[in-house]
Amino acid sequence: IAQEFKEKYRPQFHFTPKANWMNDPNGMVYHNGIYHLFYQYYPDDKIWGPMHWGHATSKDMIAWKEQPIALYPDSLGYIFSGSAVVDKNNTAGFGKDALVAIFTHHDPVQEKQKTGKHETQSIAYSLDDGKTWTKYKGNPVLQNPGITDFRDPKVRWFEPQKKWVMTLATKDRITFYSSPDLKSWTRESEFGANEGGHGGVWECPDLFPIKHEGKDIWVLIVNINPGGPNKGSAGQYFLGDFDGKTFTSNSKETKWLDFGTDNYAAVTFANTGNRNILMGWMSNWQYANQVPTDPWRSANTIARELGLKTVGKEMYLTSVPVKELDVLNTTSFSMKNVKVKDQLDLTDKVKNKTGLFRLDLTTKNTADFSIVLANEAGNELIIGYDKAKNQYYIDRSKSGKIDFEKGFGAKHIAPRFATADNIPLTLIADVASVELFADNGLTVMTDIFFPENPMSKLSIKSVSGITVDNLKYTVLKPSVE
Ligand code: FRU
């Protein structure tokens, strides 16, 4: 039965916990036909607190069902971010096909004592498809050598050398470790002291290959807080090679997964074969503890499929909504070759009271234009293209409630990397968020906003005029579980 959430600002097809605080998605893994999402969770309040791993499951990454909490804090500390793997070869000896979670134990007592060693890595396993978890009695499996930020292990199997590789955020760089059994870890190398953005601490990394023209290109994702391109938390990435020991980046340019302010701690699902599927926390440490939602805080982004694209001499990661999202499609309308001069008001055609929709549009890079979401209360969210600067932007300065944090009501900008004349855009809106995929995912922006009423109006504006070659507007339905 379709269950619509009734609370103000509650997303209808993005995962949110029923109540209380959530941050990073953790340990996403596909196993026996089910996608598992774990997440940083504090079950007793709407603000960040002693961390647990919350748990939700889905058959399609769209409709999520919240499950009982998977991991509780213990004598070694809070359960910080990490990953999960399927131990197909039973390397750890917990059982064939065991799910193994690798996470950071964060000890608040040692943190106060400033030992510099309060973060260590530990493991837990599940033999019943994630329902119940047993922490390994030999925890922690990786001690801290004295690095204050030493966390967020992302583990994957490295088949050529038949070993596990852990990518760990270690303050201002990444340290790689390897292991035959998930229990004993050897330091392999470091990356990043002189690469990438350093406006904040490095957190939540990921490392995986993408096949491109018959070759493996290795992707290293490094989330950073603060220091993002539009302030606060954001995800950067590097493309290059990984030989089981060392990662080498093939470019000096700092690249961003998403130029909006609301896609943090994004990492990929494990065990999805050739697909690389990314999901992030749709918030930002700059205001996450203040956003005006109740009785929960924060949602995740929709799942996105990653790819690679070369423009000139540079290669970029692309991300687009997973095809599974199409289950939400309901009625739609299409238009072709429409001239827009000043304004094309689509509100009557849209007839959408909910603010849940997908807009696919193609135009050309000949003039400035914007797509405006609005409501009866006069709130406006503006998504646009600035021709002179060759930039996309999202302006949420008049989007509704913005006064809970001084930096929230801002305009965010993103470079356009594509060089073709055609501009294809996809926009996914769900009550209180918009996800912009421009140029088939070469430039991505994710922004949350808090309108007084649903954004039921839609118009396209261009002062000097554009032609919309194709437009398709699809009303999306709430996800069903
Ligand atoms: C990132 C982060 C992680 C940490 C977790 C704590 O948002 O700071 O580095 O493990 O959140 O909740």
CSV table of C-alpha atoms and ligand atoms in Angstrom, one decimal:
chain,number,residue,atom,x,y,z
A,1,ILE,CA,0.0,0.0,0.0
A,2,ALA,CA,1.3,3.4,-0.9
A,3,GLN,CA,2.3,5.2,2.2
A,4,GLU,CA,2.6,8.9,1.8
A,5,PHE,CA,4.4,10.8,4.5
A,6,LYS,CA,2.5,13.7,5.8
A,7,GLU,CA,5.0,15.8,7.7
A,8,LYS,CA,6.0,19.2,6.3
A,9,TYR,CA,9.2,18.9,4.3
A,10,ARG,CA,9.3,15.1,4.4
A,11,PRO,CA,10.7,13.8,1.1
A,12,GLN,CA,8.5,11.1,-0.6
A,13,PHE,CA,11.0,9.0,-2.4
A,14,HIS,CA,14.3,9.8,-0.8
A,15,PHE,CA,15.2,7.8,2.3
A,16,THR,CA,14.6,9.5,5.6
A,17,PRO,CA,14.6,7.8,9.1
A,18,LYS,CA,11.1,7.9,10.7
A,19,ALA,CA,12.5,10.0,13.6
A,20,ASN,CA,15.7,11.6,14.8
A,21,TRP,CA,19.2,12.2,13.5
A,22,MET,CA,20.8,10.7,10.5
A,23,ASN,CA,24.1,11.5,8.8
A,24,ASP,CA,26.4,9.5,6.4
A,25,PRO,CA,25.2,6.5,4.5
A,26,ASN,CA,27.3,3.6,5.5
A,27,GLY,CA,28.1,0.0,4.5
A,28,MET,CA,25.8,0.0,1.5
A,29,VAL,CA,25.9,-3.5,0.0
A,30,TYR,CA,23.8,-5.6,-2.3
A,31,HIS,CA,23.3,-9.1,-1.1
A,32,ASN,CA,20.8,-11.9,-2.0
A,33,GLY,CA,18.6,-9.6,-4.0
A,34,ILE,CA,18.4,-6.9,-1.3
A,35,TYR,CA,20.1,-3.5,-1.2
A,36,HIS,CA,21.2,-2.7,2.3
A,37,LEU,CA,21.7,0.9,3.5
A,38,PHE,CA,23.2,1.5,6.9
A,39,TYR,CA,23.6,5.1,8.2
A,40,GLN,CA,25.0,7.2,11.0
A,41,TYR,CA,22.1,7.4,13.4
A,42,TYR,CA,21.3,8.8,16.8
A,43,PRO,CA,18.0,7.3,17.9
A,44,ASP,CA,17.5,9.6,21.0
A,45,ASP,CA,17.5,13.1,19.5
A,46,LYS,CA,17.3,15.2,16.4
A,47,ILE,CA,20.9,16.4,16.7
A,48,TRP,CA,24.2,14.5,16.3
A,49,GLY,CA,25.0,12.3,19.3
A,50,PRO,CA,26.5,8.9,20.2
A,51,MET,CA,26.5,7.2,16.8
A,52,HIS,CA,24.8,3.9,15.9
A,53,TRP,CA,24.4,2.2,12.5
A,54,GLY,CA,20.8,2.5,11.5
A,55,HIS,CA,19.6,0.1,8.8
A,56,ALA,CA,17.2,0.1,5.9
A,57,THR,CA,16.6,-2.3,3.1
A,58,SER,CA,15.2,-2.1,-0.4
A,59,LYS,CA,14.6,-4.2,-3.5
A,60,ASP,CA,15.3,-1.4,-5.9
A,61,MET,CA,17.2,1.4,-4.0
A,62,ILE,CA,14.0,3.6,-4.3
A,63,ALA,CA,11.5,2.2,-1.8
A,64,TRP,CA,13.3,1.8,1.5
A,65,LYS,CA,12.1,0.0,4.6
A,66,GLU,CA,13.6,1.0,7.9
A,67,GLN,CA,14.9,-1.9,10.0
A,68,PRO,CA,16.0,-2.3,13.6
A,69,ILE,CA,19.3,-0.6,14.5
A,70,ALA,CA,22.2,-2.8,13.4
A,71,LEU,CA,25.1,-1.6,15.5
A,72,TYR,CA,25.1,0.1,19.0
A,73,PRO,CA,27.9,2.0,20.7
A,74,ASP,CA,29.9,-0.2,23.1
A,75,SER,CA,32.9,0.0,25.5
A,76,LEU,CA,35.3,0.9,22.5
A,77,GLY,CA,33.2,3.9,21.6
A,78,TYR,CA,30.6,5.2,19.1
A,79,ILE,CA,30.1,3.4,15.8
A,80,PHE,CA,31.3,5.8,13.2
A,81,SER,CA,31.2,5.5,9.4
A,82,GLY,CA,32.5,2.5,7.4
A,83,SER,CA,31.6,-0.1,4.8
A,84,ALA,CA,30.3,-3.6,4.4
A,85,VAL,CA,31.5,-6.5,2.2
A,86,VAL,CA,30.3,-9.9,1.3
A,87,ASP,CA,33.0,-12.4,2.3
A,88,LYS,CA,32.4,-14.8,-0.5
A,89,ASN,CA,35.5,-16.9,0.2
A,90,ASN,CA,35.0,-16.9,4.0
A,91,THR,CA,38.4,-15.2,4.4
A,92,ALA,CA,37.5,-14.1,7.9
A,93,GLY,CA,36.2,-17.5,9.0
A,94,PHE,CA,32.8,-16.1,10.1
A,95,GLY,CA,31.0,-18.2,7.5
A,96,LYS,CA,30.6,-18.4,3.8
A,97,ASP,CA,28.9,-15.4,2.3
A,98,ALA,CA,28.9,-13.6,5.7
A,99,LEU,CA,28.3,-9.8,5.6
A,100,VAL,CA,31.2,-8.1,7.3
A,101,ALA,CA,31.0,-4.5,8.4
A,102,ILE,CA,34.2,-2.6,8.8
A,103,PHE,CA,33.7,0.6,10.8
A,104,THR,CA,35.4,3.2,13.1
A,105,HIS,CA,35.2,3.0,16.8
A,106,HIS,CA,35.3,6.5,18.1
A,107,ASP,CA,36.0,6.6,21.9
A,108,PRO,CA,34.7,9.9,23.4
A,109,VAL,CA,36.6,9.3,26.7
A,110,GLN,CA,40.0,9.1,25.0
A,111,GLU,CA,38.9,12.0,22.8
A,112,LYS,CA,38.6,14.2,25.9
A,113,GLN,CA,41.9,12.9,27.2
A,114,LYS,CA,43.5,13.9,23.9
A,115,THR,CA,45.4,10.7,23.5
A,116,GLY,CA,45.3,11.3,19.7
A,117,LYS,CA,44.4,7.6,19.4
A,118,HIS,CA,40.6,7.7,20.0
A,119,GLU,CA,39.7,6.4,16.5
A,120,THR,CA,40.3,2.7,15.7
A,121,GLN,CA,38.9,0.3,13.1
A,122,SER,CA,36.7,-2.6,14.1
A,123,ILE,CA,34.6,-5.3,12.4
A,124,ALA,CA,31.2,-7.1,12.9
A,125,TYR,CA,29.5,-9.8,10.9
A,126,SER,CA,26.0,-11.0,10.1
A,127,LEU,CA,25.1,-14.5,9.0
A,128,ASP,CA,21.3,-13.7,8.6
A,129,ASP,CA,21.5,-11.1,5.8
A,130,GLY,CA,22.0,-8.1,8.0
A,131,LYS,CA,19.3,-8.8,10.6
A,132,THR,CA,21.6,-9.4,13.5
A,133,TRP,CA,25.2,-8.5,13.9
A,134,THR,CA,28.0,-9.8,16.1
A,135,LYS,CA,31.0,-7.7,16.9
A,136,TYR,CA,34.4,-9.5,16.5
A,137,LYS,CA,35.9,-10.3,19.9
A,138,GLY,CA,39.4,-9.2,18.7
A,139,ASN,CA,38.3,-5.6,18.0
A,140,PRO,CA,39.8,-3.2,17.2
A,141,VAL,CA,41.5,-4.8,14.2
A,142,LEU,CA,43.5,-1.7,13.3
A,143,GLN,CA,45.0,0.4,16.1
A,144,ASN,CA,45.6,4.1,15.8
A,145,PRO,CA,49.3,5.1,15.3
A,146,GLY,CA,48.5,8.6,16.8
A,147,ILE,CA,46.5,10.4,14.1
A,148,THR,CA,43.6,12.5,15.5
A,149,ASP,CA,41.3,11.8,12.5
A,150,PHE,CA,41.6,8.2,11.6
A,151,ARG,CA,38.4,6.9,10.2
A,152,ASP,CA,35.7,5.8,7.7
A,153,PRO,CA,37.3,2.5,6.3
A,154,LYS,CA,36.0,1.6,2.9
A,155,VAL,CA,37.0,-2.0,2.1
A,156,ARG,CA,36.9,-3.9,-1.2
A,157,TRP,CA,38.3,-7.1,-2.5
A,158,PHE,CA,41.4,-6.7,-4.8
A,159,GLU,CA,41.1,-9.8,-7.0
A,160,PRO,CA,44.5,-9.7,-8.8
A,161,GLN,CA,46.3,-10.0,-5.5
A,162,LYS,CA,43.5,-11.9,-3.6
A,163,LYS,CA,43.4,-9.5,-0.7
A,164,TRP,CA,41.2,-6.9,0.9
A,165,VAL,CA,42.1,-3.2,0.5
A,166,MET,CA,41.1,-0.6,3.0
A,167,THR,CA,40.9,3.1,2.0
A,168,LEU,CA,41.1,5.1,5.2
A,169,ALA,CA,40.7,8.9,5.8
A,170,THR,CA,43.7,9.9,7.9
A,171,LYS,CA,43.3,13.6,8.6
A,172,ASP,CA,44.6,15.4,5.5
A,173,ARG,CA,45.3,12.4,3.3
A,174,ILE,CA,44.3,8.8,2.5
A,175,THR,CA,46.1,5.8,3.9
A,176,PHE,CA,45.7,2.4,2.2
A,177,TYR,CA,45.9,-0.9,4.1
A,178,SER,CA,45.6,-4.5,3.0
A,179,SER,CA,44.5,-7.7,4.6
A,180,PRO,CA,44.1,-11.4,3.8
A,181,ASP,CA,41.3,-11.9,6.3
A,182,LEU,CA,39.8,-8.5,7.4
A,183,LYS,CA,41.4,-9.0,10.8
A,184,SER,CA,45.1,-8.2,10.3
A,185,TRP,CA,46.0,-5.1,8.4
A,186,THR,CA,49.2,-3.9,6.8
A,187,ARG,CA,49.9,-0.3,5.8
A,188,GLU,CA,50.6,0.0,2.1
A,189,SER,CA,50.9,3.7,1.1
A,190,GLU,CA,49.6,7.2,1.4
A,191,PHE,CA,48.0,9.6,-1.0
A,192,GLY,CA,47.0,13.2,-1.1
A,193,ALA,CA,49.3,15.3,1.1
A,194,ASN,CA,49.9,17.5,-1.9
A,195,GLU,CA,46.8,16.7,-4.0
A,196,GLY,CA,43.2,17.9,-4.1
A,197,GLY,CA,41.4,20.3,-1.8
A,198,HIS,CA,42.7,20.9,1.7
A,199,GLY,CA,40.2,23.4,3.1
A,200,GLY,CA,39.0,20.8,5.7
A,201,VAL,CA,39.5,17.3,7.1
A,202,TRP,CA,39.4,14.4,4.7
A,203,GLU,CA,36.6,11.9,5.5
A,204,CYS,CA,34.6,9.1,4.0
A,205,PRO,CA,36.7,7.9,1.1
A,206,ASP,CA,36.0,5.3,-1.6
A,207,LEU,CA,38.1,3.4,-4.1
A,208,PHE,CA,36.8,1.4,-7.1
A,209,PRO,CA,37.6,0.8,-10.8
A,210,ILE,CA,35.3,1.8,-13.7
A,211,LYS,CA,35.9,0.0,-17.0
A,212,HIS,CA,36.5,2.6,-19.7
A,213,GLU,CA,37.5,1.7,-23.3
A,214,GLY,CA,38.7,-1.7,-22.1
A,215,LYS,CA,40.8,-0.4,-19.3
A,216,ASP,CA,40.2,0.0,-15.6
A,217,ILE,CA,40.3,3.6,-14.4
A,218,TRP,CA,40.5,3.8,-10.6
A,219,VAL,CA,38.3,6.3,-8.9
A,220,LEU,CA,39.3,7.7,-5.5
A,221,ILE,CA,36.5,9.6,-3.8
A,222,VAL,CA,37.5,11.8,-0.8
A,223,ASN,CA,34.8,13.8,1.1
A,224,ILE,CA,36.0,16.9,2.7
A,225,ASN,CA,34.6,19.1,5.4
A,226,PRO,CA,34.6,22.1,5.2
A,227,GLY,CA,36.3,23.3,1.9
A,228,GLY,CA,33.6,22.4,-0.7
A,229,PRO,CA,33.2,24.5,-3.9
A,230,ASN,CA,30.1,26.3,-2.5
A,231,LYS,CA,31.2,26.2,1.2
A,232,GLY,CA,30.9,23.5,3.8
A,233,SER,CA,30.9,19.8,3.1
A,234,ALA,CA,31.5,18.2,-0.3
A,235,GLY,CA,32.9,15.3,-2.2
A,236,GLN,CA,36.0,15.5,-4.4
A,237,TYR,CA,37.4,12.7,-6.5
A,238,PHE,CA,40.6,11.7,-8.3
A,239,LEU,CA,41.0,9.4,-11.3
A,240,GLY,CA,44.0,7.3,-11.9
A,241,ASP,CA,45.7,3.9,-11.3
A,242,PHE,CA,45.8,1.5,-8.3
A,243,ASP,CA,48.2,-1.4,-8.3
A,244,GLY,CA,47.1,-3.0,-5.0
A,245,LYS,CA,49.5,-0.8,-3.1
A,246,THR,CA,49.6,2.7,-4.4
A,247,PHE,CA,47.1,5.1,-6.0
A,248,THR,CA,48.4,7.5,-8.6
A,249,SER,CA,46.3,10.4,-9.8
A,250,ASN,CA,46.4,11.2,-13.5
A,251,SER,CA,45.5,14.9,-13.1
A,252,LYS,CA,46.3,17.8,-10.8
A,253,GLU,CA,42.8,19.4,-11.1
A,254,THR,CA,40.6,19.2,-8.1
A,255,LYS,CA,37.3,17.6,-9.2
A,256,TRP,CA,34.0,17.6,-7.5
A,257,LEU,CA,31.3,14.9,-7.5
A,258,ASP,CA,28.5,17.5,-7.0
A,259,PHE,CA,28.6,21.2,-6.8
A,260,GLY,CA,25.5,21.6,-4.8
A,261,THR,CA,25.9,21.9,-1.0
A,262,ASP,CA,23.8,18.8,-0.2
A,263,ASN,CA,25.6,15.7,-1.2
A,264,TYR,CA,28.1,14.7,1.5
A,265,ALA,CA,29.8,11.5,2.5
A,266,ALA,CA,28.8,9.9,-0.8
A,267,VAL,CA,30.2,6.5,-1.4
A,268,THR,CA,29.3,3.5,-3.5
A,269,PHE,CA,27.4,0.2,-2.9
A,270,ALA,CA,29.5,-2.9,-2.6
A,271,ASN,CA,28.8,-6.1,-4.7
A,272,THR,CA,26.9,-4.5,-7.6
A,273,GLY,CA,28.9,-6.1,-10.3
A,274,ASN,CA,29.8,-3.8,-13.1
A,275,ARG,CA,27.5,-1.0,-11.8
A,276,ASN,CA,29.0,1.7,-9.6
A,277,ILE,CA,26.2,3.2,-7.6
A,278,LEU,CA,26.7,6.2,-5.4
A,279,MET,CA,24.5,7.6,-2.6
A,280,GLY,CA,25.2,10.5,-0.3
A,281,TRP,CA,23.8,12.3,2.7
A,282,MET,CA,21.6,15.1,1.4
A,283,SER,CA,22.9,17.7,3.9
A,284,ASN,CA,25.9,19.7,5.0
A,285,TRP,CA,27.6,20.0,8.3
A,286,GLN,CA,27.3,23.8,8.0
A,287,TYR,CA,23.6,23.6,8.9
A,288,ALA,CA,22.6,19.9,9.3
A,289,ASN,CA,21.8,20.3,13.0
A,290,GLN,CA,19.6,23.3,12.3
A,291,VAL,CA,17.4,22.3,9.3
A,292,PRO,CA,13.7,22.9,10.2
A,293,THR,CA,12.4,19.3,9.9
A,294,ASP,CA,10.6,17.4,12.5
A,295,PRO,CA,10.7,14.7,14.0
A,296,TRP,CA,13.7,13.6,11.8
A,297,ARG,CA,16.8,15.3,10.4
A,298,SER,CA,18.2,14.6,6.9
A,299,ALA,CA,17.6,12.5,3.8
A,300,ASN,CA,19.8,10.7,1.4
A,301,THR,CA,20.3,11.5,-2.3
A,302,ILE,CA,18.7,9.3,-4.9
A,303,ALA,CA,21.0,6.5,-6.0
A,304,ARG,CA,23.2,7.5,-9.0
A,305,GLU,CA,25.0,5.4,-11.5
A,306,LEU,CA,28.6,6.5,-12.2
A,307,GLY,CA,30.4,6.6,-15.5
A,308,LEU,CA,33.4,8.4,-17.1
A,309,LYS,CA,33.6,10.9,-19.8
A,310,THR,CA,36.6,12.7,-21.5
A,311,VAL,CA,36.3,16.3,-22.4
A,312,GLY,CA,39.4,17.7,-24.1
A,313,LYS,CA,42.4,16.4,-22.1
A,314,GLU,CA,40.5,15.9,-18.9
A,315,MET,CA,38.5,12.9,-17.8
A,316,TYR,CA,35.5,13.4,-15.5
A,317,LEU,CA,33.1,11.2,-13.5
A,318,THR,CA,29.5,11.4,-14.5
A,319,SER,CA,26.5,10.6,-12.4
A,320,VAL,CA,22.9,10.1,-13.5
A,321,PRO,CA,19.8,8.8,-11.6
A,322,VAL,CA,19.7,5.0,-11.5
A,323,LYS,CA,17.2,3.6,-14.0
A,324,GLU,CA,15.2,2.0,-11.2
A,325,LEU,CA,13.9,5.5,-10.5
A,326,ASP,CA,11.5,5.1,-13.4
A,327,VAL,CA,9.2,3.0,-11.2
A,328,LEU,CA,8.0,6.4,-9.8
A,329,ASN,CA,6.9,7.8,-13.2
A,330,THR,CA,3.2,8.6,-13.5
A,331,THR,CA,1.6,11.0,-15.9
A,332,SER,CA,3.8,13.2,-18.1
A,333,PHE,CA,3.6,15.7,-20.9
A,334,SER,CA,6.1,16.5,-23.7
A,335,MET,CA,6.8,19.5,-25.8
A,336,LYS,CA,9.1,20.1,-28.8
A,337,ASN,CA,10.6,23.2,-30.4
A,338,VAL,CA,9.1,25.8,-28.0
A,339,LYS,CA,10.4,29.3,-28.2
A,340,VAL,CA,10.8,30.9,-24.8
A,341,LYS,CA,11.0,34.7,-24.7
A,342,ASP,CA,10.8,36.2,-21.2
A,343,GLN,CA,8.7,33.4,-19.7
A,344,LEU,CA,7.0,30.2,-20.5
A,345,ASP,CA,4.6,29.4,-17.6
A,346,LEU,CA,3.9,25.7,-17.4
A,347,THR,CA,1.9,25.8,-14.2
A,348,ASP,CA,-1.4,24.9,-15.9
A,349,LYS,CA,0.0,22.0,-17.8
A,350,VAL,CA,1.9,20.7,-14.7
A,351,LYS,CA,-1.2,20.5,-12.4
A,352,ASN,CA,1.1,19.1,-9.8
A,353,LYS,CA,0.2,19.9,-6.2
A,354,THR,CA,3.0,17.8,-4.6
A,355,GLY,CA,6.3,19.2,-5.9
A,356,LEU,CA,7.4,15.7,-6.9
A,357,PHE,CA,8.6,15.5,-10.5
A,358,ARG,CA,11.2,14.8,-13.0
A,359,LEU,CA,12.0,17.3,-15.8
A,360,ASP,CA,14.1,16.4,-18.8
A,361,LEU,CA,14.8,19.3,-21.1
A,362,THR,CA,17.2,20.0,-24.0
A,363,THR,CA,18.1,23.4,-25.2
A,364,LYS,CA,21.2,25.2,-26.6
A,365,ASN,CA,23.9,27.2,-24.9
A,366,THR,CA,22.9,30.3,-26.8
A,367,ALA,CA,21.5,32.5,-24.0
A,368,ASP,CA,20.9,32.7,-20.2
A,369,PHE,CA,17.9,30.8,-19.0
A,370,SER,CA,16.4,29.5,-15.8
A,371,ILE,CA,13.9,27.0,-14.6
A,372,VAL,CA,11.8,28.4,-11.7
A,373,LEU,CA,10.0,26.3,-9.1
A,374,ALA,CA,7.5,28.4,-7.2
A,375,ASN,CA,4.4,28.3,-5.0
A,376,GLU,CA,1.4,30.4,-3.8
A,377,ALA,CA,3.5,31.8,-0.9
A,378,GLY,CA,5.9,33.4,-3.3
A,379,ASN,CA,8.8,31.1,-2.7
A,380,GLU,CA,11.1,30.5,-5.6
A,381,LEU,CA,13.9,28.1,-6.3
A,382,ILE,CA,15.9,29.1,-9.4
A,383,ILE,CA,18.0,26.7,-11.4
A,384,GLY,CA,19.8,28.3,-14.3
A,385,TYR,CA,22.5,28.6,-16.9
A,386,ASP,CA,24.7,31.7,-17.1
A,387,LYS,CA,26.1,31.9,-20.7
A,388,ALA,CA,28.8,34.6,-20.1
A,389,LYS,CA,30.3,32.6,-17.2
A,390,ASN,CA,29.4,29.2,-18.7
A,391,GLN,CA,28.1,28.1,-15.4
A,392,TYR,CA,25.0,26.5,-13.9
A,393,TYR,CA,23.6,27.7,-10.7
A,394,ILE,CA,20.9,27.0,-8.1
A,395,ASP,CA,19.6,30.0,-6.2
A,396,ARG,CA,17.7,29.2,-3.0
A,397,SER,CA,17.9,32.6,-1.4
A,398,LYS,CA,14.1,33.1,-1.8
A,399,SER,CA,13.1,29.4,-1.5
A,400,GLY,CA,11.2,29.5,1.8
A,401,LYS,CA,12.6,29.0,5.2
A,402,ILE,CA,16.3,30.1,5.2
A,403,ASP,CA,16.8,31.9,8.5
A,404,PHE,CA,17.9,28.9,10.6
A,405,GLU,CA,21.5,29.4,9.5
A,406,LYS,CA,23.1,32.5,8.0
A,407,GLY,CA,24.8,30.9,5.0
A,408,PHE,CA,21.8,28.8,3.9
A,409,GLY,CA,20.0,31.2,1.6
A,410,ALA,CA,22.7,31.4,-1.0
A,411,LYS,CA,23.2,31.0,-4.8
A,412,HIS,CA,25.5,28.0,-5.7
A,413,ILE,CA,27.4,27.9,-8.9
A,414,ALA,CA,29.0,25.1,-10.9
A,415,PRO,CA,31.2,25.1,-14.0
A,416,ARG,CA,29.9,23.6,-17.3
A,417,PHE,CA,32.4,21.1,-18.5
A,418,ALA,CA,30.6,19.9,-21.6
A,419,THR,CA,31.5,21.8,-24.9
A,420,ALA,CA,28.6,20.7,-27.1
A,421,ASP,CA,26.0,23.3,-28.1
A,422,ASN,CA,23.2,21.1,-26.8
A,423,ILE,CA,22.4,21.4,-23.1
A,424,PRO,CA,20.5,18.4,-21.8
A,425,LEU,CA,19.2,18.7,-18.3
A,426,THR,CA,17.5,16.4,-15.9
A,427,LEU,CA,16.0,17.7,-12.7
A,428,ILE,CA,14.6,15.6,-9.9
A,429,ALA,CA,12.4,17.3,-7.3
A,430,ASP,CA,11.0,15.8,-4.2
A,431,VAL,CA,9.3,18.3,-1.8
A,432,ALA,CA,12.4,19.8,-0.3
A,433,SER,CA,15.3,18.9,-2.6
A,434,VAL,CA,16.3,19.3,-6.2
A,435,GLU,CA,19.0,17.2,-8.0
A,436,LEU,CA,20.3,18.7,-11.2
A,437,PHE,CA,22.1,16.4,-13.7
A,438,ALA,CA,23.4,18.6,-16.5
A,439,ASP,CA,25.1,17.3,-19.7
A,440,ASN,CA,24.3,13.7,-18.9
A,441,GLY,CA,25.8,14.0,-15.4
A,442,LEU,CA,29.0,15.9,-16.2
A,443,THR,CA,27.9,18.7,-13.9
A,444,VAL,CA,25.7,17.7,-10.9
A,445,MET,CA,24.2,19.9,-8.2
A,446,THR,CA,22.1,18.8,-5.2
A,447,ASP,CA,20.4,21.4,-3.0
A,448,ILE,CA,17.8,21.1,-0.3
A,449,PHE,CA,15.3,23.8,0.5
A,450,PHE,CA,12.3,24.4,2.7
A,451,PRO,CA,9.3,26.0,0.9
A,452,GLU,CA,6.3,27.1,2.9
A,453,ASN,CA,4.0,25.1,0.5
A,454,PRO,CA,4.9,22.5,-2.1
A,455,MET,CA,6.4,24.0,-5.3
A,456,SER,CA,3.4,23.5,-7.5
A,457,LYS,CA,4.3,26.1,-10.1
A,458,LEU,CA,6.9,25.8,-12.9
A,459,SER,CA,8.1,28.2,-15.5
A,460,ILE,CA,11.1,28.6,-17.8
A,461,LYS,CA,12.5,32.0,-18.2
A,462,SER,CA,14.9,33.6,-20.7
A,463,VAL,CA,15.2,37.4,-21.2
A,464,SER,CA,17.0,37.2,-24.6
A,465,GLY,CA,15.2,34.0,-25.6
A,466,ILE,CA,15.9,30.3,-26.1
A,467,THR,CA,14.4,27.4,-27.9
A,468,VAL,CA,13.5,24.4,-25.9
A,469,ASP,CA,14.1,21.5,-28.3
A,470,ASN,CA,12.6,18.9,-26.1
A,471,LEU,CA,10.9,18.9,-22.8
A,472,LYS,CA,9.3,16.1,-20.8
A,473,TYR,CA,7.7,16.7,-17.4
A,474,THR,CA,6.8,13.6,-15.4
A,475,VAL,CA,4.9,13.6,-12.1
A,476,LEU,CA,6.6,11.2,-9.7
A,477,LYS,CA,4.7,9.3,-7.1
A,478,PRO,CA,5.9,8.6,-3.5
A,479,SER,CA,7.9,5.5,-3.2
A,480,VAL,CA,6.0,2.5,-2.1
A,481,GLU,CA,7.1,-0.1,0.4
B,1,FRU,C1,31.3,12.5,8.1
B,1,FRU,C2,31.7,12.1,9.5
B,1,FRU,C3,32.6,10.9,9.4
B,1,FRU,C4,32.4,10.2,10.7
B,1,FRU,C5,30.9,10.4,10.9
B,1,FRU,C6,30.5,10.6,12.4
B,1,FRU,O1,30.1,13.2,8.0
B,1,FRU,O2,32.2,13.1,10.2
B,1,FRU,O3,34.0,11.2,9.2
B,1,FRU,O4,32.7,8.8,10.7
B,1,FRU,O5,30.5,11.6,10.2
B,1,FRU,O6,29.1,10.6,12.5
